[in-house]
Structure formats: structure tokens, C-alpha cells
Amino acid sequence: MNEEVKGIMGFSRRNFIKGAAIVASTGALIGCSSGSDELDDASEVEFDDGTQIFAGVCRGNCAGGCFLNVHVRDGQVVRTSARDLPDTRYNRICVKGTTHVGRIYSADRIMYPMKRTGERGTGQFERISWEEAIDTIAEKWKAYTEEFGPGSMAVFSGSGNYAVCSGVAFGSAVSRFNNIMGTSVIPLNVDAAAGRAMGIITGFGPYGNNNEPVDFKNSKTFICWGANPTISQPQIMHFILDAKESGTKYIVIDEIFNANAAKADWFIPVKASTDGALAFGILNEIFAQGWQDIEFIRAHTNAPLLIKESDGMFLRMSDLGVAVVEGEESPYAVWDEDTKQAVALTDAKKPAIEGVSDVNGIAVQTSYDLMKEKIAAYPAEIASEITGVPAADIKELARIYHEEGPVNTYTMLGLNHYINGHYNYWSLFALGLCTGNVGKPGAATGFSELMPSNITNFMASFPADSAGTLCQGAGTTILINKVGDVLDTGQYIGKDLVLKGCYVTNTNPLATMADHEYTVSWFNKMEFIVVADMCLTETALYADIVLPAAHWFEQTDMFTSFGTSPYILWQDKAIEPVGEAKTDFEIYQAICEKMGYGDYWKIEPEDYIAAILDSDGAKALGITFDQFKVDKVARILPGEVHLSYEGGTFVTKTGRAQLYQEVVVPDYNIGQTIDESKEKAPYWEPSTYASESSEARKTYPFHLLSEHMRTRTHTQWWDCKYTDEYEPEPVLRVNPEDAAQLTIAEGDTVKMFNDRGYVVMKAVINAGLPRGTVSSGRSFQADEFIEGHFASLPPKEFNQVCANQSFNDVAVGIEKV
Amino acid sequence: MTRYGMAIDLTRCFGCQTCASACKVANNLPAKLVFNTVYTVGGASTDTATGTFPNCTMSYRPVQCQHCDNAKCVEVCPTGATTKDDDGIVSVDSELCIGCGSCIKACPYNVRTLIDAEPEYYLDVVVGESDAPSHKTGTVEKCTFCKNLIGRDEVPACMQLCPARARFWGDLDDPESMVSKAIEGRDHEFFMEEEGTEPKVYYLV
Ligand code: SF4
Ligand code: SF4
């Protein structure tokens, strides 16, 4: 099928020409600062019936960042459709993007500010004016600040909108608000395992360390490992399908058979969170066969660095008596095979990567040898027992990595949500590196979501007042699973921290955070809660003050973060906010003013967008605010087809990927004991609860996999009736034989439970699940369950170094009710 | 002669429901009216597989009015409300339709709905195209091929952007049309071909 046939069928040329004339006629206005309260000057297209088309962005943290046409008639959004991106292959929309009207005009939309009149969680509220709302907030906030300091109020912002003015994109205005007010910060502590591992290995990640999707077709083999792009990244699935059509072999490694596995040439089922062991098994076979890419390893990883037996640190030239140049670190020493002596890494002609055990009497081992030693414990047969993948298949995968390249190992967060999560990713990346499948056309390992760190001026969120005095900066970041302790003890990591209140924005933690009962308990301990949202979420029901936030299309903004296309996008203000809604940006401004910090927020949304783009990175790419405002889209990846780590260059200290790290820096430090032997080199251990061999599975025999849903982004779209047609209620999916054993039939009501809580919902039979595993969509709210709460089941505990909620490290019992 | 048709590539469709929801909004469909359904071919419920793990299968089949050349609904309509237009689109004239339901019985595809009571909408506002179908009580409705949209050089809502790039439409009699090019050289099937309906929705397999 040719590109033309696959081309995008948007608005016709005729309409665009008509639209272009409208832009030209109002062109004089472009560049003027339009206040945040004005609608955008003109849409590009106006139809005979008066329908106007504005530029919009869907941006609720689904990996999308879909550029949309917002169709407006008589000041009302009537429809949304996909809008052309400069490279139309990236055009995108989904079931959610087509149903924004269902959210904007939802019966669950919050129309005006409210204050609580009944018990928390019961939804008894009374309408108040904006003035009363802001006065109440400022009064409380001031009193707490005077008595306990600015950190006594925390801001809890999630991932509900990846824009910079009213959302939570990189450098967004909510950070500016925190920095001005000096608040404590409650982070999400999610998705951190992949980032931890890839950050150590490559210097950044996990976002943006795959090649851009137009490169997928250059792979001979595309291995989707720990991702379900048919549900979680529907915006790029067609690139995979294109690759398949052009001859790429599509392999899916997953615990369950789903819509993605159904597209695979080869589906390889793997037991939950044993993926690291599988990668070790493959690597073991690769080493046994001598299939590793020695020259890539030598040139692009820290394999040649020598680990001293005495202290686990790398051998440096200073250890060999070479004087340290003042102000510099002593260079790493390696063994040069050509000159048969120890030299600085940068001077070596052919650094040895194996077999070096002694340098000038110092006992050492190369990073590479140490890694191989660890991996040697996982021959294919052992890996097979752990993972459930037949040894022959493990060996075949090894052959494929060696012979059927270039290989793209495409992964996302499927391996992340386990307490052992980061141990899976390091070995996966090691596999890519040791077979040279990184940084080349068709060869990559990692995620394709992007972070815009290269174009973001973070100082935009750290303002000075008109006298030039910098704002105070945000206070303590409190781990999400410690908020309750802080409220109980008035202490955090040995320091006084009295927490009285919380401002919640762009998040619905009661429904999404692990260990629902814990979240409820600490919400109830907060003296004062403000929730700003578009709709009356489960979390909003716990607020003392509820603020109606504007929908994305009701304001000017810029999308930048976590999309899977290489663009930043402009949001036109397409309609006036519904009811009395205000943009989050305006709300921050109003609170700052009332609190006496108004001088720090003399800024309009467009100024903020301009400030964010005032960066060297944006300049280097030729991105200017003025042009961006006209084009409404700008590419933020360099080059025509961006290859991550092109040429094997990494952003670590040595420019090499790390197979070993000398110093372990935990993501968090609350005085926990850390077994460093697990953290310096690729390592694997089973998950705490999900693993078949866990204690938990003895009592609660099923692994519960919580799945993304097609129709919701986290809990967003719960308020949309259109999408409810397709996934109307929570269901537990269960293997037919397991169902038979539990005497569960299609549609029966079942209870899932463990030590933390329970939930009751309908069951459906799904042959796509292996025995012992059940799955369910993760995006429902309390009142959608027959009883209990799905979020009660996952644990809140963290890995020893990684602050990461483990939504899938869950064992449950199941009974028919 | 223009003869509108569609092609849906079942090897690409991954069941995302975007075509169905795009249709729903653009046509301002009330709660109980659906023109476009994405069926799972697998287990009993949406998005479930059949087989014995791991040897499973699951696929999807989006189904809407097949705009049959040999349309059973046209044959049985007593008032001439359902007709096959010159451009091949099978349409219902809501002015002539008496809601007798004969066409619903005659059509094997379960794509026609009788609006038997005042329709209930999800929203208090009217959405979709200004010339979306009227959803008159007592009439039968179904996919219109978005003839209002194509009449002004736009595309049917379900075709505006399929995330899988699995959907194509156009003039089957024009070898240069997207739909003709999509079909060219591909194996295809018709849904319930045995019914003899001669559908103009080609399923590429
Ligand atoms: S929800 Fe995601 S994929 Fe769907 S339209 Fe919005 S941004 Fe795109
Ligand atoms: S939009 Fe495309 S991929 Fe999605 S269900 Fe429809 S045909 Fe299938």
C-alpha cells in the first residue's frame, strides 16, 4: 500500500484555502498579546454554517499529544477531529480525542466554586462565589504559613494535562506557583523504575530513548516487550503495522494475549515481572555462542573500566601513581590490549573488556566480566523455569538478536509497576547494548514518549518580583507513601514538618494511587483540602473547597510533554469556559495575589509560553515564540529522523553506556538500608507479590494485572458518557479454566481481595489470560464498583532505591459472590 | 458513475473504537443509537480472546451499513423511504419512513435502529455537524455514509482518521480513489457474503 493511500483524509483543500484568507485578514493581530480572557482571534477555517475550526491539543498523559481540530459553532464545541501535523504520518486521534464534547458538557462538570457542608467524601457542597473561595483559601493558607511556615501547605499535582500554563508539563506554571508560595510538594512517585534503570545506563531516560517512530520500519525485527501500543500508545501502533507490512518481524513479549499480541508474528508469554531474568537468559545464550557485538561493547559501553576488588570503585590513573591534575578527576584506567599496559580510557587504542584481573598488583575485574558473571547464573534452562518461556525460545530470541537485526526493543511501562521493576529494565538495555542494537537505523531499545527538557527554560518557573528578588522556592518533597506519617508525627526524615493542608490539581489520587485506604486516611487527616478540577471526581468529594477548572480548549496553552510525536503544540482558546470555570493559571494568579505574592505573577499565559521557550535548546532548533504562535506546531527533535543515542553516544560522564556504576544514589533517602550489591550492575530478583514464588501468592493465588483502558486516560473520561458505551463498567478478566474451577461464569459477580482491601465487580471469561493471572482496567472510580475499590489492592511500599508505586505487584484471592 | 464504497483492513484494525465514537459525535447520535459497531472476534465480551492460552486468536470487525448493491432493505421498504442513491449510498428518507421495521428484519447486519421513543441524549447541548441526521421519533436510522460531509468535500466521520490507518473510502469505480487503491492486490471478503447482499464495504484480510 503506498503512502498516498495511507494519507490522511482531513479537510479538503477548498476549505483550507478559504480558511487561509481568514488568517490573512486578521494577520495584523498576530503577535499582539491577547489577554487570557479573550477568545483566539480567528480560526483558520469557517464553514458556511458558521462552524469555526481552532487548533487544539488532547493532552491527558496517554502518550498522545494529539493535535486536534476543535469545531466550534455558536461558541460551543460540537466536534473534534484529527488535525494535520507537519509530517502527516504522525497525525493522531483516538476514541477519547473524538469525544471531548462529552467531557466539556458533562453533567459531572463543576460549574462554580463550592464549599463542603457535609462529611468528607459524601459530596455535600454549597455554591460559593469565586471571591469567597479565594478569600477562604488565602485566609487559611496565610494562617498556616504564619504559624507553621509555608511548607504546612502542600501542592499535589498529577499528570492530568501536559501543558505549561494550566497543566503539569515540564516547567509548568504549577511549579512556579509552588516556588512562589514555598509549599511542600507531594509527587506521584510513579513510572520511576524505567527511568532509574535507563538513567543509570544511558544518562537519561526512560523517555525518548527509542528512535522516533518513522524509523520503526527500518527494523528487521521489532520486539514489543512490556508495552501494549494497541491500547496504551494507539497513536503509534500504525508505524508498527507499517513495519510489519514491509517485512519486519513483529514479536510481542507479554504476560497476556491481548490486541497487541494478536498482531504479532510471534507471541511469547512471560510470567509477571520476570522479564529481567528472560533478558539474562537470552544474554547468557548470546555469550555462550559468542554472538555479542564485541566492538560495540568495547567502543560504546563502560565494559573496559576496571572495578577494584577492594572497594568496588573504578581503577583510576591515580591508583597507578599518576598525579591528579589539579581541579580535575583522575581519569579512569583501562588495560590497553595493543600496548599491554594500563592507560587512561581516552588514550587506549584497544581497551580490554575481559580477562583483566590484576593491574600493578591491584586486583580488578572489568565491568563486562562482572556483568557476565552475574548473568552466568541464568542459563536458558534456569531462565526458562523462572519466566515460563521454553529454553528453546530463549535461544531462538538470542539468535534473532544476533542474526535478525537491526532489532528494535520497544518497551514502555509494562515492566515498571513492580517492586523489582528497575531490575527488569537494566538487563533489557544490556541486551540491546551487547548486541549493538542501539543508536542505529532500525536499532533501538527503549521508550518513544518524549520529554521536552531540551527546549524548556526551567527558570520560567522560578520568578523574581519586580524588585528582582527571587521567589523562595518550593519546600520539601514528601514521598507519597509517607504523607500519612508526616501528618501523624509532624516530622519528615527527622525534621519538623507540620502539614495542615493540601492543594490538589490535575490529579485524582483517591482513584489512582496505590493503597486506596491509605490515601483516604491521609486525606482525612488533612485539615484543609482544595481540589481544582473540571469534573467532580472521587477526590474532589473530599475537598473543603472545590474550584471549577477550565477545560483544555477553554484557554490558550502549549502542550510539550510525554507525547509520541516529535512536536510541541499550540492550544487556541476555542470557547469561553463553561459555567464559572477559570483556568488553573488564573487560579494560581488569584491565590498569589491574595497571599501578597501578586508581584511574582504579573504574567499572562502567552508570556509564560514565551518564557518557557526562551531556551538555548529552542534557539538551536530555530523555534521562536512568534513563529510557533503562527504555525501552532514546532518540531523539537533534531534531524530528519531522530535516532536515540545515534552512533552509540550516551550522556553519561564517559559518553559510554554503563554496565556498572561505582556509586549508588537512591531516588529517595529516608534512612532506609540499602543492599548495594543489587544496584551496581545488572541484577534481577522476583517481584514481591506478583511472583509465583511469593509468600503472598500462597494466600492469594492470582496475579492481578491492572490494565490501561482504551476509553480512559487514568481516570479521565470517567465523566464522558460516549466512551462509557465501549467500556461501561469495571470487569475482572479470568482464564476459562480458572473460571471453571472457581465456578465463575461470564457476567457473574466476583470479589477480589487481599490484606489491603477488596473490590467487587462482574467477571468476563478471557482465554487471553494464562492460568493464575487475572486482569482489570485501572481507571474506574469508587462509585463504579459494585463494592470496594480496585485501588485498595496494590501495595504502597517502594523498592529500596526506587520511589515507584507498584500497581501490578499484586496478589489477590477471588471468590464468587 | 460514482459508486461510493469503503475498505476496512482487518489485518490493521486493532479495535480502538475511534471510528465508532467519531461517528457518534459527528452525527449527534442519541444514547441508544449506534451507526458503527466494532465487534471483537474472539471471546464473548469486547477485547477478549478465544483459544487455549497461549494459542489464542482475537480480531476486530467494525460493522456499519454495508451500502449493499443488492440491498434487502430497499427491496422490502413499503414506502420507498429506503433507496439506493445514484452514487451507491443506501439512504433512508426520514420524511417517508413510517418506522414499520421491515428493513430491520430484512437486513442481516444489525445496523438499522428504530427510534421508537423521543431520543435521549448524553448531553444538554447539540453536537456534531449542523446538518447531522434529525433522529426523528418513529423512523429508522443507520449509517448515512456521512453524505452531508462528503457533499461538501469532507470525509465520513469514521474515515477522518483511523489510528490503525485501516479505513479507506471513495469511488469504487475510480481506480485512482483511495478505496480502489487500498483494495488493489489485496485479498478481501464481504461480511455475510452468503446473504447475496453485494455489500460495498470490502474487508481486507
Ligand atoms: S486521549 Fe491521547 S491518543 Fe486519544 S486523542 Fe487524546 S491525546 Fe490522542
Ligand atoms: S478506528 Fe480503525 S483501528 Fe479503530 S476500530 Fe475503527 S477501523 Fe479499527
PDB file of N, CA, C and O in Angstrom, chain A residues 757-791:
ATOM      1  N   GLY A 757      -7.400  -4.818  51.040  1.00  0.00           N
ATOM      2  CA  GLY A 757      -8.787  -4.434  50.772  1.00  0.00           C
ATOM      3  C   GLY A 757      -9.430  -5.364  49.763  1.00  0.00           C
ATOM      4  O   GLY A 757      -8.924  -6.460  49.494  1.00  0.00           O
ATOM      5  N   TYR A 758     -10.527  -4.896  49.176  1.00  0.00           N
ATOM      6  CA  TYR A 758     -11.247  -5.749  48.239  1.00  0.00           C
ATOM      7  C   TYR A 758     -12.027  -4.896  47.256  1.00  0.00           C
ATOM      8  O   TYR A 758     -12.215  -3.698  47.459  1.00  0.00           O
ATOM      9  N   VAL A 759     -12.473  -5.549  46.211  1.00  0.00           N
ATOM     10  CA  VAL A 759     -13.347  -4.880  45.256  1.00  0.00           C
ATOM     11  C   VAL A 759     -14.283  -5.934  44.654  1.00  0.00           C
ATOM     12  O   VAL A 759     -13.909  -7.105  44.519  1.00  0.00           O
ATOM     13  N   VAL A 760     -15.481  -5.509  44.334  1.00  0.00           N
ATOM     14  CA  VAL A 760     -16.470  -6.419  43.746  1.00  0.00           C
ATOM     15  C   VAL A 760     -16.863  -5.889  42.373  1.00  0.00           C
ATOM     16  O   VAL A 760     -17.160  -4.698  42.218  1.00  0.00           O
ATOM     17  N   MET A 761     -16.830  -6.777  41.389  1.00  0.00           N
ATOM     18  CA  MET A 761     -17.213  -6.385  40.026  1.00  0.00           C
ATOM     19  C   MET A 761     -17.668  -7.616  39.254  1.00  0.00           C
ATOM     20  O   MET A 761     -17.618  -8.736  39.765  1.00  0.00           O
ATOM     21  N   LYS A 762     -18.095  -7.400  38.008  1.00  0.00           N
ATOM     22  CA  LYS A 762     -18.513  -8.509  37.145  1.00  0.00           C
ATOM     23  C   LYS A 762     -17.274  -9.224  36.586  1.00  0.00           C
ATOM     24  O   LYS A 762     -16.221  -8.603  36.429  1.00  0.00           O
ATOM     25  N   ALA A 763     -17.447 -10.495  36.249  1.00  0.00           N
ATOM     26  CA  ALA A 763     -16.349 -11.248  35.643  1.00  0.00           C
ATOM     27  C   ALA A 763     -16.636 -11.503  34.171  1.00  0.00           C
ATOM     28  O   ALA A 763     -17.795 -11.686  33.780  1.00  0.00           O
ATOM     29  N   VAL A 764     -15.590 -11.481  33.358  1.00  0.00           N
ATOM     30  CA  VAL A 764     -15.724 -11.982  31.990  1.00  0.00           C
ATOM     31  C   VAL A 764     -14.628 -13.009  31.746  1.00  0.00           C
ATOM     32  O   VAL A 764     -13.541 -12.922  32.308  1.00  0.00           O
ATOM     33  N   ILE A 765     -14.951 -13.976  30.918  1.00  0.00           N
ATOM     34  CA  ILE A 765     -14.005 -15.056  30.634  1.00  0.00           C
ATOM     35  C   ILE A 765     -13.135 -14.628  29.462  1.00  0.00           C
ATOM     36  O   ILE A 765     -13.648 -14.184  28.434  1.00  0.00           O
ATOM     37  N   ASN A 766     -11.837 -14.766  29.629  1.00  0.00           N
ATOM     38  CA  ASN A 766     -10.922 -14.366  28.563  1.00  0.00           C
ATOM     39  C   ASN A 766      -9.804 -15.395  28.415  1.00  0.00           C
ATOM     40  O   ASN A 766      -8.948 -15.526  29.291  1.00  0.00           O
ATOM     41  N   ALA A 767      -9.828 -16.088  27.288  1.00  0.00           N
ATOM     42  CA  ALA A 767      -8.798 -17.111  27.035  1.00  0.00           C
ATOM     43  C   ALA A 767      -7.420 -16.489  26.859  1.00  0.00           C
ATOM     44  O   ALA A 767      -6.415 -17.196  26.863  1.00  0.00           O
ATOM     45  N   GLY A 768      -7.370 -15.165  26.719  1.00  0.00           N
ATOM     46  CA  GLY A 768      -6.086 -14.491  26.556  1.00  0.00           C
ATOM     47  C   GLY A 768      -5.285 -14.394  27.839  1.00  0.00           C
ATOM     48  O   GLY A 768      -4.151 -13.903  27.822  1.00  0.00           O
ATOM     49  N   LEU A 769      -5.862 -14.836  28.936  1.00  0.00           N
ATOM     50  CA  LEU A 769      -5.121 -14.790  30.197  1.00  0.00           C
ATOM     51  C   LEU A 769      -4.565 -16.161  30.522  1.00  0.00           C
ATOM     52  O   LEU A 769      -5.268 -17.168  30.369  1.00  0.00           O
ATOM     53  N   PRO A 770      -3.323 -16.211  30.997  1.00  0.00           N
ATOM     54  CA  PRO A 770      -2.796 -17.501  31.433  1.00  0.00           C
ATOM     55  C   PRO A 770      -3.459 -17.891  32.749  1.00  0.00           C
ATOM     56  O   PRO A 770      -4.021 -17.036  33.440  1.00  0.00           O
ATOM     57  N   ARG A 771      -3.374 -19.119  33.096  1.00  0.00           N
ATOM     58  CA  ARG A 771      -3.918 -19.544  34.388  1.00  0.00           C
ATOM     59  C   ARG A 771      -3.163 -18.829  35.497  1.00  0.00           C
ATOM     60  O   ARG A 771      -1.966 -18.625  35.425  1.00  0.00           O
ATOM     61  N   GLY A 772      -3.895 -18.428  36.513  1.00  0.00           N
ATOM     62  CA  GLY A 772      -3.247 -17.784  37.656  1.00  0.00           C
ATOM     63  C   GLY A 772      -3.097 -16.283  37.517  1.00  0.00           C
ATOM     64  O   GLY A 772      -2.608 -15.622  38.425  1.00  0.00           O
ATOM     65  N   THR A 773      -3.477 -15.747  36.360  1.00  0.00           N
ATOM     66  CA  THR A 773      -3.417 -14.287  36.187  1.00  0.00           C
ATOM     67  C   THR A 773      -4.811 -13.768  35.864  1.00  0.00           C
ATOM     68  O   THR A 773      -5.507 -14.344  35.033  1.00  0.00           O
ATOM     69  N   VAL A 774      -5.204 -12.696  36.530  1.00  0.00           N
ATOM     70  CA  VAL A 774      -6.445 -12.010  36.171  1.00  0.00           C
ATOM     71  C   VAL A 774      -6.095 -10.568  35.850  1.00  0.00           C
ATOM     72  O   VAL A 774      -5.043 -10.077  36.242  1.00  0.00           O
ATOM     73  N   SER A 775      -6.977  -9.917  35.107  1.00  0.00           N
ATOM     74  CA  SER A 775      -6.684  -8.524  34.770  1.00  0.00           C
ATOM     75  C   SER A 775      -7.953  -7.694  34.851  1.00  0.00           C
ATOM     76  O   SER A 775      -9.069  -8.224  34.805  1.00  0.00           O
ATOM     77  N   SER A 776      -7.750  -6.392  34.968  1.00  0.00           N
ATOM     78  CA  SER A 776      -8.887  -5.483  35.034  1.00  0.00           C
ATOM     79  C   SER A 776      -8.418  -4.086  34.667  1.00  0.00           C
ATOM     80  O   SER A 776      -7.265  -3.734  34.906  1.00  0.00           O
ATOM     81  N   GLY A 777      -9.307  -3.288  34.082  1.00  0.00           N
ATOM     82  CA  GLY A 777      -8.991  -1.899  33.755  1.00  0.00           C
ATOM     83  C   GLY A 777      -8.789  -1.102  35.038  1.00  0.00           C
ATOM     84  O   GLY A 777      -9.469  -1.328  36.023  1.00  0.00           O
ATOM     85  N   ARG A 778      -7.863  -0.139  34.992  1.00  0.00           N
ATOM     86  CA  ARG A 778      -7.483   0.520  36.239  1.00  0.00           C
ATOM     87  C   ARG A 778      -8.132   1.885  36.441  1.00  0.00           C
ATOM     88  O   ARG A 778      -7.771   2.604  37.352  1.00  0.00           O
ATOM     89  N   SER A 779      -9.084   2.248  35.593  1.00  0.00           N
ATOM     90  CA  SER A 779      -9.450   3.663  35.549  1.00  0.00           C
ATOM     91  C   SER A 779     -10.810   4.011  36.128  1.00  0.00           C
ATOM     92  O   SER A 779     -11.363   5.046  35.826  1.00  0.00           O
ATOM     93  N   PHE A 780     -11.351   3.133  36.940  1.00  0.00           N
ATOM     94  CA  PHE A 780     -12.685   3.418  37.467  1.00  0.00           C
ATOM     95  C   PHE A 780     -12.623   4.108  38.830  1.00  0.00           C
ATOM     96  O   PHE A 780     -11.640   4.022  39.536  1.00  0.00           O
ATOM     97  N   GLN A 781     -13.716   4.775  39.157  1.00  0.00           N
ATOM     98  CA  GLN A 781     -13.825   5.471  40.435  1.00  0.00           C
ATOM     99  C   GLN A 781     -14.693   4.665  41.397  1.00  0.00           C
ATOM    100  O   GLN A 781     -15.445   3.786  40.991  1.00  0.00           O
ATOM    101  N   ALA A 782     -14.631   5.043  42.662  1.00  0.00           N
ATOM    102  CA  ALA A 782     -15.302   4.291  43.740  1.00  0.00           C
ATOM    103  C   ALA A 782     -16.741   3.909  43.400  1.00  0.00           C
ATOM    104  O   ALA A 782     -17.129   2.751  43.555  1.00  0.00           O
ATOM    105  N   ASP A 783     -17.527   4.870  42.907  1.00  0.00           N
ATOM    106  CA  ASP A 783     -18.950   4.576  42.738  1.00  0.00           C
ATOM    107  C   ASP A 783     -19.242   3.707  41.520  1.00  0.00           C
ATOM    108  O   ASP A 783     -20.387   3.355  41.266  1.00  0.00           O
ATOM    109  N   GLU A 784     -18.209   3.352  40.772  1.00  0.00           N
ATOM    110  CA  GLU A 784     -18.435   2.474  39.621  1.00  0.00           C
ATOM    111  C   GLU A 784     -18.270   0.995  39.994  1.00  0.00           C
ATOM    112  O   GLU A 784     -18.626   0.118  39.216  1.00  0.00           O
ATOM    113  N   PHE A 785     -17.702   0.736  41.164  1.00  0.00           N
ATOM    114  CA  PHE A 785     -17.568  -0.660  41.601  1.00  0.00           C
ATOM    115  C   PHE A 785     -18.836  -1.080  42.318  1.00  0.00           C
ATOM    116  O   PHE A 785     -19.521  -0.254  42.930  1.00  0.00           O
ATOM    117  N   ILE A 786     -19.112  -2.373  42.250  1.00  0.00           N
ATOM    118  CA  ILE A 786     -20.295  -2.853  42.970  1.00  0.00           C
ATOM    119  C   ILE A 786     -20.061  -2.638  44.469  1.00  0.00           C
ATOM    120  O   ILE A 786     -20.940  -2.220  45.197  1.00  0.00           O
ATOM    121  N   GLU A 787     -18.836  -2.878  44.873  1.00  0.00           N
ATOM    122  CA  GLU A 787     -18.421  -2.604  46.260  1.00  0.00           C
ATOM    123  C   GLU A 787     -16.912  -2.480  46.285  1.00  0.00           C
ATOM    124  O   GLU A 787     -16.235  -3.031  45.421  1.00  0.00           O
ATOM    125  N   GLY A 788     -16.391  -1.818  47.310  1.00  0.00           N
ATOM    126  CA  GLY A 788     -14.941  -1.759  47.500  1.00  0.00           C
ATOM    127  C   GLY A 788     -14.271  -0.880  46.460  1.00  0.00           C
ATOM    128  O   GLY A 788     -14.913  -0.084  45.764  1.00  0.00           O
ATOM    129  N   HIS A 789     -12.940  -1.029  46.359  1.00  0.00           N
ATOM    130  CA  HIS A 789     -12.187  -0.178  45.434  1.00  0.00           C
ATOM    131  C   HIS A 789     -10.995  -0.945  44.857  1.00  0.00           C
ATOM    132  O   HIS A 789     -10.256  -1.588  45.591  1.00  0.00           O
ATOM    133  N   PHE A 790     -10.852  -0.835  43.551  1.00  0.00           N
ATOM    134  CA  PHE A 790      -9.743  -1.507  42.864  1.00  0.00           C
ATOM    135  C   PHE A 790      -8.388  -1.016  43.384  1.00  0.00           C
ATOM    136  O   PHE A 790      -7.445  -1.788  43.525  1.00  0.00           O
ATOM    137  N   ALA A 791      -8.318   0.293  43.683  1.00  0.00           N
ATOM    138  CA  ALA A 791      -7.042   0.870  44.127  1.00  0.00           C
ATOM    139  C   ALA A 791      -6.655   0.412  45.530  1.00  0.00           C
ATOM    140  O   ALA A 791      -5.575   0.736  46.018  1.00  0.00           O
TER     141      ALA A 791
END
